[in-house]
Amino acid sequence: MSETPVPNHFIRQIVLDDLASGKHAAIATRFPPEPNGYLHIGHAKSICLNFGMAAEFDGRCNLRFDDTNPAKEDPEYVEAIKEDVQWLGFQWAELRHASDYFELIHRCALKLIRDGRAFVCDLSADEVREYRGTLTQPGRNSPYRERGVEENLDLFARMKAGEFADGSRTLRAKIDMASGNINLRDPALYRIRKVEHQNTGNAWCIYPMYDYAHVVSDAVEGITHSLCTLEFEDHRPLYDWCLDQLPVWNMPELKDELDRLGLKPGRPRQIEFSRLNLDYLVMSKRKLLALVNDGLVAGWDDPRMPTLRGIRRRGFTPEAIRNFIRNAGVTKQESVLEFSLLENEVRNDLDARAERRMAVVDPLKLVITNLPESHDETLTMANHPKDESRGTRAVCFSRELWIEREDFMEVPPKGYHRLVPGGEVRLRGVGIVKCEDVIKDANGDVVEVRCTLDDSTRHGLPGADRKVKGTIHWVSAKHAIAAETRLYDRLFSVADPDDDKDGKTYRDHLNPASVRIVTAQLEAALANVAPETRFQFERLGYFVADRKDHGADRQVFNRVCTLRDSWAKAAK
Ligand code: ATP
Ligand code: MG
């Protein structure tokens, strides 16, 4: 499907202006995930924005792992993040890690110390908190703040050499303990942490703090526009302070290391935008992890999860996600978007692309009594009603069919246009059948509907135009393939599962009907399709062959979404 043109937004306008004024000849952006979990649909906004801007303006976008927190990170996440970014349709210019720059970041710290802009502080974490002050009260200077440069250099070298215990000392920026912005009250730049790091092993036992490592990483990579979410707005003064103190593009002591890494530094500008939130979902990594660990979902890639893995397995397309995010726009306004809007994008995309097939998820036998037992006919049906280039397929038709249980009612409500005793309905692509009789089991439940086919109404004959109110789909029973079919719905049954009121938490709002597993009967053309192939099962919705469990010996389909939105109305 064609993607909608890029609507303008405030960040795009800044880039346009910077290119027009010659401030930058080309732009550079980055997507900087912390490898401590799987990416979710919120991250997709940041990915689409960073990679999208670079692509539109012939710039470059790096994938950079912000791996400054050694204890929480895992190579498994690193691999998954790379795969998810590519699945969304993006390719990074360079793959980097904040840890690739530990040497540069360290040399920058030495400059801050030499310039009298940083000092080694012996206060414990609790004492630091006590000295920091509050939103209404200024902080107090650390008693170690006035240490001389030589002493600071010596202590910092010994921190690096592993002489001191975890948490016993930090390197802090010397800014302003009375600042109204707490981020500027002598923030920590380095802490001691004697743990192995997934990328640098045991080379370091001091690790830079996120804010400091992030700005140096942006600058050494020559990032022009550092796009981040609104919670970093208050950190921007620290970001700019670091750039003022550390003109990495003009520091001779960095040159050999920058050359070794092939980096061309520059001064970045941080710009904040609002996060993407969706109704009926929780997005925080902590809550998603709890759902997985407590067995409330089947894993990170459970098709009900808002992770990119889950959404992918559900059968959503990258095109639909990109369009959804593009249409949502980029602003500084916090908002919660409707999950229905994302589903609508999926429907639009799959309506155009997915081939049609027939399948019955709740089968009821229908026998055409005026056809012989041996009747075996091959019909030709279009794969796509609006796209002839998609060709046709053979559909087997015989005396015994499966129809949807809800397409027959003994005692129909008013306005019911499907099959009823003595009534007529059109079998899709075949002709009109009339219900002559029903067979029931011992409980009185209908187990078989017996019909006659009006031969003059067969497809292609003049009588085929005869009007009946309903058309239903069907599958030839002897040709059908049984398939495990998972009918997914919303994971949470309320729009705001994060809203903890009346002593309830998000766990109390899980939708008990978020998955129903049935054995469906599929037309034979659905045999041997590759995992991740998507179809419209006529009248039922869009379905995808499961990425993980579907194979030659086990057919498994997931419902991507229904053909119409049943939630938007229900919520009103
Ligand atoms: P979470 O709060 O879910 O744990 P995070 O912000 O800690 O996410 P990171 O790995 O640090 O996750 O995020 C990488 C990038 O993605 C950051 O630039 C972050 O601002 C952005 N991002 C994360 N969540 C969202 C969201 N909901 N909407 C837009 N951007 C997001
Ligand atoms: Mg984070």
GROMACS .gro file of C-alpha atoms in nm, residues 123-484:
model
  362
  123LEU     CA    1   2.975   1.155   5.005
  124SER     CA    2   2.767   0.839   5.019
  125ALA     CA    3   2.453   0.811   4.809
  126ASP     CA    4   2.239   0.899   5.112
  127GLU     CA    5   2.451   1.202   5.193
  128VAL     CA    6   2.440   1.322   4.834
  129ARG     CA    7   2.062   1.306   4.850
  130GLU     CA    8   2.062   1.503   5.173
  131TYR     CA    9   2.292   1.773   5.031
  132ARG     CA   10   2.092   1.800   4.710
  133GLY     CA   11   1.804   2.003   4.856
  134THR     CA   12   1.451   1.993   4.718
  135LEU     CA   13   1.239   2.163   4.457
  136THR     CA   14   1.182   2.450   4.702
  137GLN     CA   15   1.516   2.449   4.884
  138PRO     CA   16   1.862   2.501   4.740
  139GLY     CA   17   2.122   2.231   4.794
  140ARG     CA   18   2.448   2.261   4.988
  141ASN     CA   19   2.798   2.231   4.849
  142SER     CA   20   2.973   1.901   4.908
  143PRO     CA   21   3.263   1.935   5.157
  144TYR     CA   22   3.482   1.781   4.882
  145ARG     CA   23   3.387   2.038   4.620
  146GLU     CA   24   3.698   2.251   4.660
  147ARG     CA   25   3.954   1.974   4.618
  148GLY     CA   26   4.248   2.077   4.401
  149VAL     CA   27   4.291   1.961   4.045
  150GLU     CA   28   4.590   1.737   4.123
  151GLU     CA   29   4.410   1.562   4.406
  152ASN     CA   30   4.102   1.510   4.188
  153LEU     CA   31   4.312   1.367   3.904
  154ASP     CA   32   4.484   1.131   4.144
  155LEU     CA   33   4.163   1.014   4.310
  156PHE     CA   34   3.987   0.968   3.976
  157ALA     CA   35   4.281   0.760   3.848
  158ARG     CA   36   4.257   0.543   4.158
  159MET     CA   37   3.880   0.505   4.115
  160LYS     CA   38   3.954   0.379   3.764
  161ALA     CA   39   4.226   0.147   3.894
  162GLY     CA   40   3.974  -0.023   4.122
  163GLU     CA   41   4.118   0.097   4.455
  164PHE     CA   42   3.782   0.197   4.604
  165ALA     CA   43   3.464   0.012   4.681
  166ASP     CA   44   3.140   0.045   4.481
  167GLY     CA   45   2.951   0.355   4.585
  168SER     CA   46   3.230   0.500   4.798
  169ARG     CA   47   3.317   0.785   4.561
  170THR     CA   48   3.174   0.957   4.252
  171LEU     CA   49   3.299   1.207   4.003
  172ARG     CA   50   3.063   1.505   3.998
  173ALA     CA   51   3.025   1.805   3.774
  174LYS     CA   52   3.077   2.136   3.951
  175ILE     CA   53   2.784   2.348   3.839
  176ASP     CA   54   2.546   2.513   4.086
  177MET     CA   55   2.400   2.363   4.404
  178ALA     CA   56   2.152   2.652   4.422
  179SER     CA   57   2.015   2.604   4.073
  180GLY     CA   58   1.637   2.587   4.041
  181ASN     CA   59   1.698   2.288   3.814
  182ILE     CA   60   1.800   1.992   4.029
  183ASN     CA   61   1.977   1.832   3.733
  184LEU     CA   62   2.235   2.111   3.758
  185ARG     CA   63   2.312   2.059   4.129
  186ASP     CA   64   2.654   1.902   4.077
  187PRO     CA   65   2.523   1.588   3.903
  188ALA     CA   66   2.727   1.268   3.915
  189LEU     CA   67   2.930   1.194   3.601
  190TYR     CA   68   3.091   0.864   3.704
  191ARG     CA   69   3.024   0.594   3.961
  192ILE     CA   70   3.221   0.290   4.070
  193ARG     CA   71   3.060  -0.036   3.965
  194LYS     CA   72   3.271  -0.352   3.972
  195VAL     CA   73   3.063  -0.558   3.733
  196GLU     CA   74   3.133  -0.713   3.398
  197HIS     CA   75   2.989  -0.525   3.100
  198GLN     CA   76   2.831  -0.703   2.802
  199ASN     CA   77   3.047  -0.512   2.555
  200THR     CA   78   3.362  -0.408   2.743
  201GLY     CA   79   3.398  -0.704   2.978
  202ASN     CA   80   3.615  -0.615   3.277
  203ALA     CA   81   3.804  -0.328   3.114
  204TRP     CA   82   3.626  -0.071   3.332
  205CYS     CA   83   3.508  -0.054   3.689
  206ILE     CA   84   3.388   0.307   3.666
  207TYR     CA   85   3.090   0.378   3.444
  208PRO     CA   86   2.964   0.714   3.316
  209MET     CA   87   2.613   0.827   3.410
  210TYR     CA   88   2.347   0.823   3.141
  211ASP     CA   89   2.308   1.200   3.090
  212TYR     CA   90   2.680   1.260   3.058
  213ALA     CA   91   2.752   0.956   2.839
  214HIS     CA   92   2.458   1.040   2.616
  215VAL     CA   93   2.564   1.392   2.530
  216VAL     CA   94   2.926   1.294   2.465
  217SER     CA   95   2.807   1.004   2.247
  218ASP     CA   96   2.581   1.235   2.045
  219ALA     CA   97   2.861   1.487   2.000
  220VAL     CA   98   3.135   1.243   1.898
  221GLU     CA   99   2.903   1.078   1.642
  222GLY     CA  100   2.828   1.418   1.491
  223ILE     CA  101   2.456   1.387   1.562
  224THR     CA  102   2.290   1.712   1.454
  225HIS     CA  103   1.943   1.663   1.606
  226SER     CA  104   1.920   1.458   1.924
  227LEU     CA  105   1.551   1.370   1.951
  228CYS     CA  106   1.421   1.242   2.282
  229THR     CA  107   1.102   1.223   2.485
  230LEU     CA  108   0.970   1.502   2.704
  231GLU     CA  109   1.098   1.368   3.036
  232PHE     CA  110   1.443   1.484   2.924
  233GLU     CA  111   1.337   1.846   2.882
  234ASP     CA  112   1.469   1.931   3.231
  235HIS     CA  113   1.796   1.762   3.145
  236ARG     CA  114   1.860   1.986   2.845
  237PRO     CA  115   2.047   2.255   3.047
  238LEU     CA  116   2.291   1.984   3.159
  239TYR     CA  117   2.318   1.859   2.801
  240ASP     CA  118   2.406   2.210   2.686
  241TRP     CA  119   2.645   2.269   2.979
  242CYS     CA  120   2.839   1.958   2.881
  243LEU     CA  121   2.864   2.076   2.521
  244ASP     CA  122   2.986   2.418   2.635
  245GLN     CA  123   3.258   2.260   2.851
  246LEU     CA  124   3.346   1.983   2.607
  247PRO     CA  125   3.382   2.102   2.248
  248VAL     CA  126   3.475   1.751   2.136
  249TRP     CA  127   3.504   1.872   1.776
  250ASN     CA  128   3.792   2.088   1.889
  251MET     CA  129   3.980   1.884   2.151
  252PRO     CA  130   4.323   1.767   2.029
  253GLU     CA  131   4.345   1.506   2.305
  254LEU     CA  132   4.055   1.315   2.145
  255LYS     CA  133   4.186   1.312   1.789
  256ASP     CA  134   4.359   0.974   1.775
  257GLU     CA  135   4.066   0.798   1.938
  258LEU     CA  136   3.810   0.972   1.715
  259ASP     CA  137   4.016   0.873   1.411
  260ARG     CA  138   4.047   0.516   1.535
  261LEU     CA  139   3.668   0.495   1.561
  262GLY     CA  140   3.612   0.683   1.234
  263LEU     CA  141   3.407   0.957   1.401
  264LYS     CA  142   3.338   1.310   1.283
  265PRO     CA  143   3.214   1.506   1.584
  266GLY     CA  144   2.989   1.809   1.594
  267ARG     CA  145   2.758   2.002   1.823
  268PRO     CA  146   2.414   1.842   1.857
  269ARG     CA  147   2.088   2.005   1.957
  270GLN     CA  148   1.846   1.822   2.186
  271ILE     CA  149   1.477   1.845   2.094
  272GLU     CA  150   1.200   1.680   2.296
  273PHE     CA  151   0.867   1.535   2.179
  274SER     CA  152   0.582   1.361   2.358
  275ARG     CA  153   0.566   0.987   2.410
  276LEU     CA  154   0.326   0.762   2.228
  277ASN     CA  155   0.065   0.601   2.452
  278LEU     CA  156  -0.215   0.366   2.345
  279ASP     CA  157  -0.542   0.290   2.516
  280TYR     CA  158  -0.621  -0.068   2.630
  281LEU     CA  159  -0.247  -0.130   2.681
  282VAL     CA  160   0.033  -0.083   2.929
  283MET     CA  161   0.367   0.020   2.787
  284SER     CA  162   0.619   0.021   3.070
  285LYS     CA  163   0.891  -0.242   3.042
  286ARG     CA  164   0.847  -0.325   3.410
  287LYS     CA  165   0.479  -0.412   3.369
  288LEU     CA  166   0.535  -0.601   3.045
  289LEU     CA  167   0.807  -0.803   3.218
  290ALA     CA  168   0.570  -0.883   3.504
  291LEU     CA  169   0.304  -1.008   3.259
  292VAL     CA  170   0.562  -1.242   3.107
  293ASN     CA  171   0.714  -1.360   3.436
  294ASP     CA  172   0.378  -1.428   3.598
  295GLY     CA  173   0.256  -1.630   3.301
  296LEU     CA  174  -0.029  -1.390   3.224
  297VAL     CA  175   0.082  -1.391   2.861
  298ALA     CA  176   0.275  -1.656   2.668
  299GLY     CA  177   0.597  -1.454   2.636
  300TRP     CA  178   0.742  -1.130   2.498
  301ASP     CA  179   0.612  -1.221   2.155
  302ASP     CA  180   0.261  -1.312   2.269
  303PRO     CA  181   0.037  -1.169   1.994
  304ARG     CA  182  -0.152  -0.961   2.253
  305MET     CA  183   0.160  -0.779   2.374
  306PRO     CA  184   0.243  -0.422   2.259
  307THR     CA  185   0.602  -0.530   2.193
  308LEU     CA  186   0.710  -0.514   1.830
  309ARG     CA  187   0.764  -0.891   1.849
  310GLY     CA  188   0.409  -0.942   1.972
  311ILE     CA  189   0.256  -0.706   1.720
  312ARG     CA  190   0.450  -0.875   1.443
  313ARG     CA  191   0.334  -1.219   1.550
  314ARG     CA  192  -0.020  -1.088   1.566
  315GLY     CA  193   0.014  -1.017   1.194
  316PHE     CA  194   0.027  -0.637   1.197
  317THR     CA  195   0.238  -0.501   0.912
  318PRO     CA  196   0.531  -0.259   0.939
  319GLU     CA  197   0.360  -0.041   0.678
  320ALA     CA  198   0.049  -0.008   0.894
  321ILE     CA  199   0.257   0.080   1.201
  322ARG     CA  200   0.454   0.340   1.007
  323ASN     CA  201   0.137   0.498   0.872
  324PHE     CA  202  -0.023   0.500   1.214
  325ILE     CA  203   0.275   0.678   1.363
  326ARG     CA  204   0.302   0.921   1.075
  327ASN     CA  205  -0.065   1.016   1.106
  328ALA     CA  206  -0.032   1.057   1.483
  329GLY     CA  207   0.218   1.337   1.422
  330VAL     CA  208   0.495   1.473   1.642
  331THR     CA  209   0.415   1.732   1.909
  332LYS     CA  210   0.494   1.823   2.267
  333GLN     CA  211   0.139   1.739   2.382
  334GLU     CA  212   0.099   1.426   2.592
  335SER     CA  213  -0.191   1.216   2.465
  336VAL     CA  214  -0.329   0.864   2.453
  337LEU     CA  215  -0.409   0.733   2.106
  338GLU     CA  216  -0.682   0.483   2.029
  339PHE     CA  217  -0.571   0.129   1.959
  340SER     CA  218  -0.858   0.125   1.707
  341LEU     CA  219  -0.667   0.373   1.493
  342LEU     CA  220  -0.377   0.133   1.466
  343GLU     CA  221  -0.615  -0.152   1.382
  344ASN     CA  222  -0.773   0.062   1.113
  345GLU     CA  223  -0.435   0.111   0.951
  346VAL     CA  224  -0.385  -0.264   0.960
  347ARG     CA  225  -0.726  -0.320   0.799
  348ASN     CA  226  -0.654  -0.066   0.525
  349ASP     CA  227  -0.322  -0.224   0.449
  350LEU     CA  228  -0.446  -0.582   0.450
  351ASP     CA  229  -0.762  -0.500   0.257
  352ALA     CA  230  -0.537  -0.391  -0.026
  353ARG     CA  231  -0.280  -0.668   0.006
  354ALA     CA  232  -0.421  -0.984   0.161
  355GLU     CA  233  -0.565  -1.253  -0.065
  356ARG     CA  234  -0.911  -1.382   0.016
  357ARG     CA  235  -0.981  -1.734   0.133
  358MET     CA  236  -1.272  -1.918   0.290
  359ALA     CA  237  -1.252  -2.067   0.639
  360VAL     CA  238  -1.507  -2.168   0.899
  361VAL     CA  239  -1.415  -2.113   1.263
  362ASP     CA  240  -1.725  -2.261   1.426
  363PRO     CA  241  -1.826  -2.541   1.191
  364LEU     CA  242  -2.178  -2.675   1.130
  365LYS     CA  243  -2.238  -2.944   0.868
  366LEU     CA  244  -2.451  -2.853   0.566
  367VAL     CA  245  -2.550  -3.134   0.327
  368ILE     CA  246  -2.681  -3.067  -0.023
  369THR     CA  247  -2.924  -3.354  -0.065
  370ASN     CA  248  -2.978  -3.314  -0.438
  371LEU     CA  249  -2.612  -3.368  -0.519
  372PRO     CA  250  -2.472  -3.723  -0.544
  373GLU     CA  251  -2.225  -3.846  -0.278
  374SER     CA  252  -1.957  -3.851  -0.544
  375HIS     CA  253  -2.006  -3.489  -0.647
  376ASP     CA  254  -1.667  -3.326  -0.681
  377GLU     CA  255  -1.640  -2.994  -0.853
  378THR     CA  256  -1.366  -2.737  -0.884
  379LEU     CA  257  -1.473  -2.374  -0.883
  380THR     CA  258  -1.253  -2.083  -0.979
  381MET     CA  259  -1.248  -1.788  -0.742
  382ALA     CA  260  -1.070  -1.453  -0.756
  383ASN     CA  261  -0.794  -1.412  -0.499
  384HIS     CA  262  -0.870  -1.045  -0.458
  385PRO     CA  263  -1.196  -0.866  -0.544
  386LYS     CA  264  -1.026  -0.536  -0.634
  387ASP     CA  265  -0.704  -0.659  -0.787
  388GLU     CA  266  -0.725  -0.889  -1.087
  389SER     CA  267  -0.350  -0.923  -1.103
  390ARG     CA  268  -0.371  -1.140  -0.794
  391GLY     CA  269  -0.521  -1.415  -1.012
  392THR     CA  270  -0.759  -1.694  -0.922
  393ARG     CA  271  -0.751  -2.018  -0.729
  394ALA     CA  272  -0.930  -2.353  -0.744
  395VAL     CA  273  -1.188  -2.412  -0.470
  396CYS     CA  274  -1.330  -2.763  -0.420
  397PHE     CA  275  -1.705  -2.794  -0.391
  398SER     CA  276  -1.886  -3.113  -0.289
  399ARG     CA  277  -2.204  -3.245  -0.131
  400GLU     CA  278  -2.103  -3.189   0.233
  401LEU     CA  279  -1.989  -2.850   0.346
  402TRP     CA  280  -1.894  -2.668   0.664
  403ILE     CA  281  -2.074  -2.344   0.729
  404GLU     CA  282  -2.046  -2.107   1.023
  405ARG     CA  283  -2.275  -2.212   1.308
  406GLU     CA  284  -2.399  -1.857   1.346
  407ASP     CA  285  -2.508  -1.852   0.981
  408PHE     CA  286  -2.799  -2.083   1.065
  409MET     CA  287  -3.072  -2.016   1.320
  410GLU     CA  288  -3.377  -2.221   1.394
  411VAL     CA  289  -3.556  -1.934   1.560
  412PRO     CA  290  -3.406  -1.622   1.403
  413PRO     CA  291  -3.436  -1.273   1.548
  414LYS     CA  292  -3.592  -1.004   1.331
  415GLY     CA  293  -3.366  -0.886   1.052
  416TYR     CA  294  -3.164  -1.209   1.037
  417HIS     CA  295  -3.075  -1.262   0.670
  418ARG     CA  296  -2.896  -1.591   0.678
  419LEU     CA  297  -3.016  -1.951   0.672
  420VAL     CA  298  -3.336  -2.049   0.856
  421PRO     CA  299  -3.564  -2.354   0.825
  422GLY     CA  300  -3.746  -2.330   0.491
  423GLY     CA  301  -3.538  -2.023   0.399
  424GLU     CA  302  -3.283  -1.956   0.130
  425VAL     CA  303  -2.931  -1.823   0.127
  426ARG     CA  304  -2.660  -1.789  -0.136
  427LEU     CA  305  -2.350  -2.000  -0.094
  428ARG     CA  306  -2.063  -1.780  -0.203
  429GLY     CA  307  -1.958  -1.863  -0.560
  430VAL     CA  308  -2.206  -2.151  -0.589
  431GLY     CA  309  -2.576  -2.058  -0.597
  432ILE     CA  310  -2.887  -2.053  -0.380
  433VAL     CA  311  -2.967  -2.332  -0.134
  434LYS     CA  312  -3.289  -2.387   0.055
  435CYS     CA  313  -3.302  -2.543   0.400
  436GLU     CA  314  -3.535  -2.841   0.389
  437ASP     CA  315  -3.457  -3.014   0.716
  438VAL     CA  316  -3.236  -3.013   1.025
  439ILE     CA  317  -3.087  -3.300   1.222
  440LYS     CA  318  -3.042  -3.268   1.599
  441ASP     CA  319  -2.847  -3.462   1.857
  442ALA     CA  320  -2.981  -3.604   2.184
  443ASN     CA  321  -2.953  -3.259   2.348
  444GLY     CA  322  -3.165  -3.101   2.080
  445ASP     CA  323  -2.871  -2.915   1.929
  446VAL     CA  324  -2.865  -2.883   1.552
  447VAL     CA  325  -2.580  -3.092   1.411
  448GLU     CA  326  -2.666  -3.089   1.042
  449VAL     CA  327  -2.858  -2.868   0.805
  450ARG     CA  328  -3.001  -3.041   0.495
  451CYS     CA  329  -3.054  -2.828   0.188
  452THR     CA  330  -3.132  -2.845  -0.181
  453LEU     CA  331  -2.937  -2.646  -0.435
  454ASP     CA  332  -3.140  -2.456  -0.696
  455ASP     CA  333  -2.952  -2.552  -1.011
  456SER     CA  334  -3.086  -2.259  -1.210
  457THR     CA  335  -2.901  -2.019  -0.977
  458ARG     CA  336  -2.554  -2.163  -1.028
  459HIS     CA  337  -2.278  -1.912  -1.078
  460GLY     CA  338  -2.268  -1.796  -1.442
  461LEU     CA  339  -2.625  -1.901  -1.528
  462PRO     CA  340  -2.901  -1.643  -1.596
  463GLY     CA  341  -3.081  -1.745  -1.275
  464ALA     CA  342  -2.770  -1.655  -1.073
  465ASP     CA  343  -2.902  -1.300  -1.046
  466ARG     CA  344  -3.204  -1.408  -0.845
  467LYS     CA  345  -3.198  -1.206  -0.524
  468VAL     CA  346  -3.172  -1.354  -0.176
  469LYS     CA  347  -3.089  -1.146   0.129
  470GLY     CA  348  -2.785  -1.331   0.257
  471THR     CA  349  -2.461  -1.474   0.120
  472ILE     CA  350  -2.256  -1.705   0.340
  473HIS     CA  351  -1.913  -1.863   0.308
  474TRP     CA  352  -1.843  -2.236   0.328
  475VAL     CA  353  -1.570  -2.499   0.300
  476SER     CA  354  -1.599  -2.841   0.136
  477ALA     CA  355  -1.590  -3.087   0.427
  478LYS     CA  356  -1.392  -3.363   0.259
  479HIS     CA  357  -1.129  -3.122   0.127
  480ALA     CA  358  -1.101  -2.908   0.439
  481ILE     CA  359  -0.787  -2.872   0.649
  482ALA     CA  360  -0.830  -2.850   1.025
  483ALA     CA  361  -0.623  -2.572   1.177
  484GLU     CA  362  -0.565  -2.441   1.527
   0.00000   0.00000   0.00000
